[in-house]
Structures are given as structure tokens and as C-alpha cells.
């Protein structure tokens, strides 16, 4: 018989609670407000992936997005080999993946930044919703990717 898993030390919660649920007005609940509501809700967060043709460009994209507050953080991965069809032929090249975390409300600003700063004609920009995670971390992502005027 399998023993039950221990309870997490920090609750994880689904992102995007049902309409009308506490904290769905677009602002995350504070700890006290969440405790009063009987649960924590998480802000809506995205993981956004792009690739770059060099380590230098990947680092530039990562640092620029965080500096511009369109992403809270970014991780640059070691080189990968990408295979793709471009201009009628199968190509393969080394690339560096950059994974950004941002508030869903900041996606358009992050995409615009990537389109402007990227040297590819058609950069890969793929957003995946974060459906569960540490409430504290998700709140941090939302706060750190907020525009300066929101602080």
C-alpha cells in the first residue's frame, strides 16, 4: 500500500479561478486577504519560449526583457540543434532557448519587445499558461513584470 504524499509547505493553486471567485478582479489576493477568503489564488502567469542564433543574442534578449519589465525573469539554455523548414529547404542550426516568465497581462508587451529586438525574420514566440505553481512565486512574477507605473 502506498503512503499518502505529505502536504506541500506552500499551497499550489490553479491559475485563473472561476469568475466571481476571490482574487479574480485582476489583482492577486494578499496573504491576509487570501487567508480571510480561506484559500490563496494565483495571478495568471505565462512561460514564453523563444530561440536565438547565438548565446550573445539570447543573453541580450533575456536581459533586455527583464530590464524593460516585460518579464520577471528569463533562463538561457545551453545550445540545442534545431531542424526546421525555411525557404523550401530543411535547415539545421545551433540555437539557444530563452524561457521567460511573465504576467499574462504583459504578454503583448513581451511579444512586441521580442519582435523588435530579435534578428530572426520569424522568431519563435510561444506562450504556455502556468496552470499551477507556488502562489508566492507566481505573485512575484506578476509584480516584477508589472510596468513601472503600476509600482
Tab-separated table of C-alpha atoms in Angstrom:
chain	number	residue	atom	x	y	z
A	1	UNK	CA	0.000	0.000	0.000
A	2	UNK	CA	1.312	3.426	-0.908
A	3	UNK	CA	1.585	6.073	1.786
A	4	UNK	CA	-0.019	9.435	1.010
A	5	UNK	CA	2.257	12.253	-0.068
A	6	UNK	CA	2.968	14.891	2.583
A	7	UNK	CA	1.114	18.151	2.236
A	8	UNK	CA	3.117	20.855	0.456
A	9	UNK	CA	4.607	23.510	2.721
A	10	UNK	CA	3.216	26.214	0.468
A	11	UNK	CA	-0.087	25.571	-1.268
A	12	UNK	CA	-0.178	25.405	-5.021
A	13	UNK	CA	-3.305	26.643	-6.669
A	14	UNK	CA	-4.793	26.619	-10.125
A	15	UNK	CA	-4.284	29.831	-12.062
A	16	UNK	CA	-7.402	31.631	-13.293
A	17	UNK	CA	-10.026	30.803	-10.704
A	18	UNK	CA	-13.690	30.695	-11.692
A	19	UNK	CA	-15.345	34.043	-12.453
A	20	UNK	CA	-16.504	35.738	-9.279
A	21	UNK	CA	-14.045	33.820	-7.102
A	22	UNK	CA	-11.958	35.831	-4.641
A	23	UNK	CA	-8.991	37.485	-6.308
A	24	UNK	CA	-10.318	37.312	-9.884
A	25	UNK	CA	-10.629	41.075	-10.245
A	26	UNK	CA	-7.189	41.100	-11.864
A	27	UNK	CA	-5.245	41.695	-8.666
A	28	UNK	CA	-3.852	38.814	-6.638
A	29	UNK	CA	-5.047	38.449	-3.080
A	30	UNK	CA	-2.663	39.491	-0.358
A	31	UNK	CA	-1.786	36.825	2.189
A	32	UNK	CA	-4.208	38.301	4.749
A	33	UNK	CA	-6.989	38.644	2.186
A	34	UNK	CA	-6.342	35.106	0.956
A	35	UNK	CA	-6.440	33.744	4.486
A	36	UNK	CA	-9.727	35.571	5.015
A	37	UNK	CA	-11.078	34.002	1.838
A	38	UNK	CA	-9.978	30.584	3.071
A	39	UNK	CA	-7.536	29.960	0.192
A	40	UNK	CA	-4.861	31.558	-1.929
A	41	UNK	CA	-5.353	32.406	-5.545
A	42	UNK	CA	-2.534	32.834	-8.010
A	43	UNK	CA	-2.137	35.523	-10.617
A	44	UNK	CA	-2.217	34.429	-14.236
A	45	UNK	CA	1.334	33.718	-15.434
A	46	UNK	CA	2.827	32.587	-18.746
A	47	UNK	CA	6.050	30.816	-19.655
A	48	UNK	CA	7.156	32.255	-23.012
A	49	UNK	CA	9.747	30.489	-25.150
A	50	UNK	CA	11.930	31.872	-27.918
A	51	UNK	CA	15.179	30.807	-29.557
A	52	UNK	CA	18.214	32.790	-30.646
A	53	UNK	CA	21.032	32.071	-33.061
A	54	UNK	CA	23.812	32.879	-30.595
A	55	UNK	CA	24.461	32.900	-26.860
A	56	UNK	CA	25.090	36.639	-27.049
A	57	UNK	CA	21.704	37.347	-28.617
A	58	UNK	CA	19.921	35.009	-26.182
A	59	UNK	CA	21.513	36.839	-23.245
A	60	UNK	CA	20.649	40.211	-24.804
A	61	UNK	CA	17.001	39.200	-25.242
A	62	UNK	CA	16.827	37.838	-21.676
A	63	UNK	CA	18.438	40.849	-20.010
A	64	UNK	CA	16.502	43.350	-22.143
A	65	UNK	CA	13.122	41.805	-21.341
A	66	UNK	CA	13.806	41.798	-17.604
A	67	UNK	CA	15.184	45.359	-17.729
A	68	UNK	CA	12.073	46.503	-19.650
A	69	UNK	CA	9.864	44.740	-17.060
A	70	UNK	CA	8.056	42.728	-19.745
A	71	UNK	CA	9.301	39.567	-18.000
A	72	UNK	CA	10.164	38.900	-14.371
A	73	UNK	CA	12.980	36.527	-15.263
A	74	UNK	CA	14.496	34.591	-18.139
A	75	UNK	CA	16.644	31.492	-18.396
A	76	UNK	CA	19.055	30.895	-21.262
A	77	UNK	CA	19.647	27.213	-22.023
A	78	UNK	CA	22.749	25.599	-23.463
A	79	UNK	CA	22.867	25.268	-27.232
A	80	UNK	CA	20.430	22.918	-28.909
A	81	UNK	CA	20.205	21.840	-32.533
A	82	UNK	CA	17.043	22.919	-34.304
A	83	UNK	CA	15.732	21.344	-37.502
A	84	UNK	CA	13.200	23.332	-39.485
A	85	UNK	CA	11.946	24.043	-42.984
A	86	UNK	CA	12.849	27.518	-44.259
A	87	UNK	CA	12.551	28.863	-47.787
A	88	UNK	CA	11.764	25.419	-49.187
A	89	UNK	CA	14.670	23.509	-47.638
A	90	UNK	CA	15.263	21.631	-44.397
A	91	UNK	CA	17.771	23.532	-42.294
A	92	UNK	CA	19.561	22.753	-39.045
A	93	UNK	CA	21.384	25.196	-36.826
A	94	UNK	CA	22.537	25.598	-33.249
A	95	UNK	CA	20.190	27.756	-31.201
A	96	UNK	CA	19.836	28.879	-27.596
A	97	UNK	CA	16.435	28.682	-25.926
A	98	UNK	CA	15.261	31.542	-23.746
A	99	UNK	CA	12.379	30.888	-21.348
A	100	UNK	CA	10.673	33.960	-19.914
A	101	UNK	CA	8.130	34.131	-17.074
A	102	UNK	CA	5.641	36.987	-17.270
A	103	UNK	CA	2.164	38.019	-16.207
A	104	UNK	CA	-0.428	37.153	-18.838
A	105	UNK	CA	-1.395	40.830	-18.940
A	106	UNK	CA	2.172	41.639	-20.098
A	107	UNK	CA	2.299	39.098	-22.949
A	108	UNK	CA	1.633	41.613	-25.728
A	109	UNK	CA	4.420	43.880	-24.443
A	110	UNK	CA	6.849	40.935	-24.237
A	111	UNK	CA	5.933	39.759	-27.737
A	112	UNK	CA	6.392	43.282	-29.128
A	113	UNK	CA	9.787	43.542	-27.410
A	114	UNK	CA	10.893	40.164	-28.828
A	115	UNK	CA	9.721	41.001	-32.359
A	116	UNK	CA	11.578	44.313	-32.238
A	117	UNK	CA	14.794	43.055	-30.594
A	118	UNK	CA	15.087	39.704	-32.397
A	119	UNK	CA	17.211	39.311	-35.522
A	120	UNK	CA	15.105	36.459	-36.974
A	121	UNK	CA	12.518	37.285	-39.654
A	122	UNK	CA	10.006	34.994	-37.927
A	123	UNK	CA	11.118	34.394	-34.333
A	124	UNK	CA	9.654	31.539	-32.350
A	125	UNK	CA	7.450	33.064	-29.658
A	126	UNK	CA	5.304	30.508	-27.859
A	127	UNK	CA	3.376	31.204	-24.660
A	128	UNK	CA	2.232	28.433	-22.345
A	129	UNK	CA	-0.026	29.155	-19.365
A	130	UNK	CA	1.315	28.197	-15.957
A	131	UNK	CA	-1.637	26.274	-14.534
A	132	UNK	CA	-0.186	25.532	-11.108
A	133	UNK	CA	2.676	26.849	-9.040
A	134	UNK	CA	3.809	28.368	-5.802
A	135	UNK	CA	1.461	31.238	-5.019
A	136	UNK	CA	4.370	33.317	-3.710
A	137	UNK	CA	6.435	32.733	-6.877
A	138	UNK	CA	3.519	33.489	-9.199
A	139	UNK	CA	2.791	36.709	-7.285
A	140	UNK	CA	6.483	37.647	-7.605
A	141	UNK	CA	6.378	37.087	-11.390
A	142	UNK	CA	3.330	39.320	-11.662
A	143	UNK	CA	4.870	42.075	-9.513
A	144	UNK	CA	8.250	42.005	-11.280
A	145	UNK	CA	6.766	42.098	-14.777
A	146	UNK	CA	4.405	44.968	-13.966
A	147	UNK	CA	5.088	48.254	-15.744
A	148	UNK	CA	6.952	50.843	-13.657
A	149	UNK	CA	3.791	52.958	-13.454
A	150	UNK	CA	1.995	50.134	-11.616
A	151	UNK	CA	4.514	50.049	-8.779
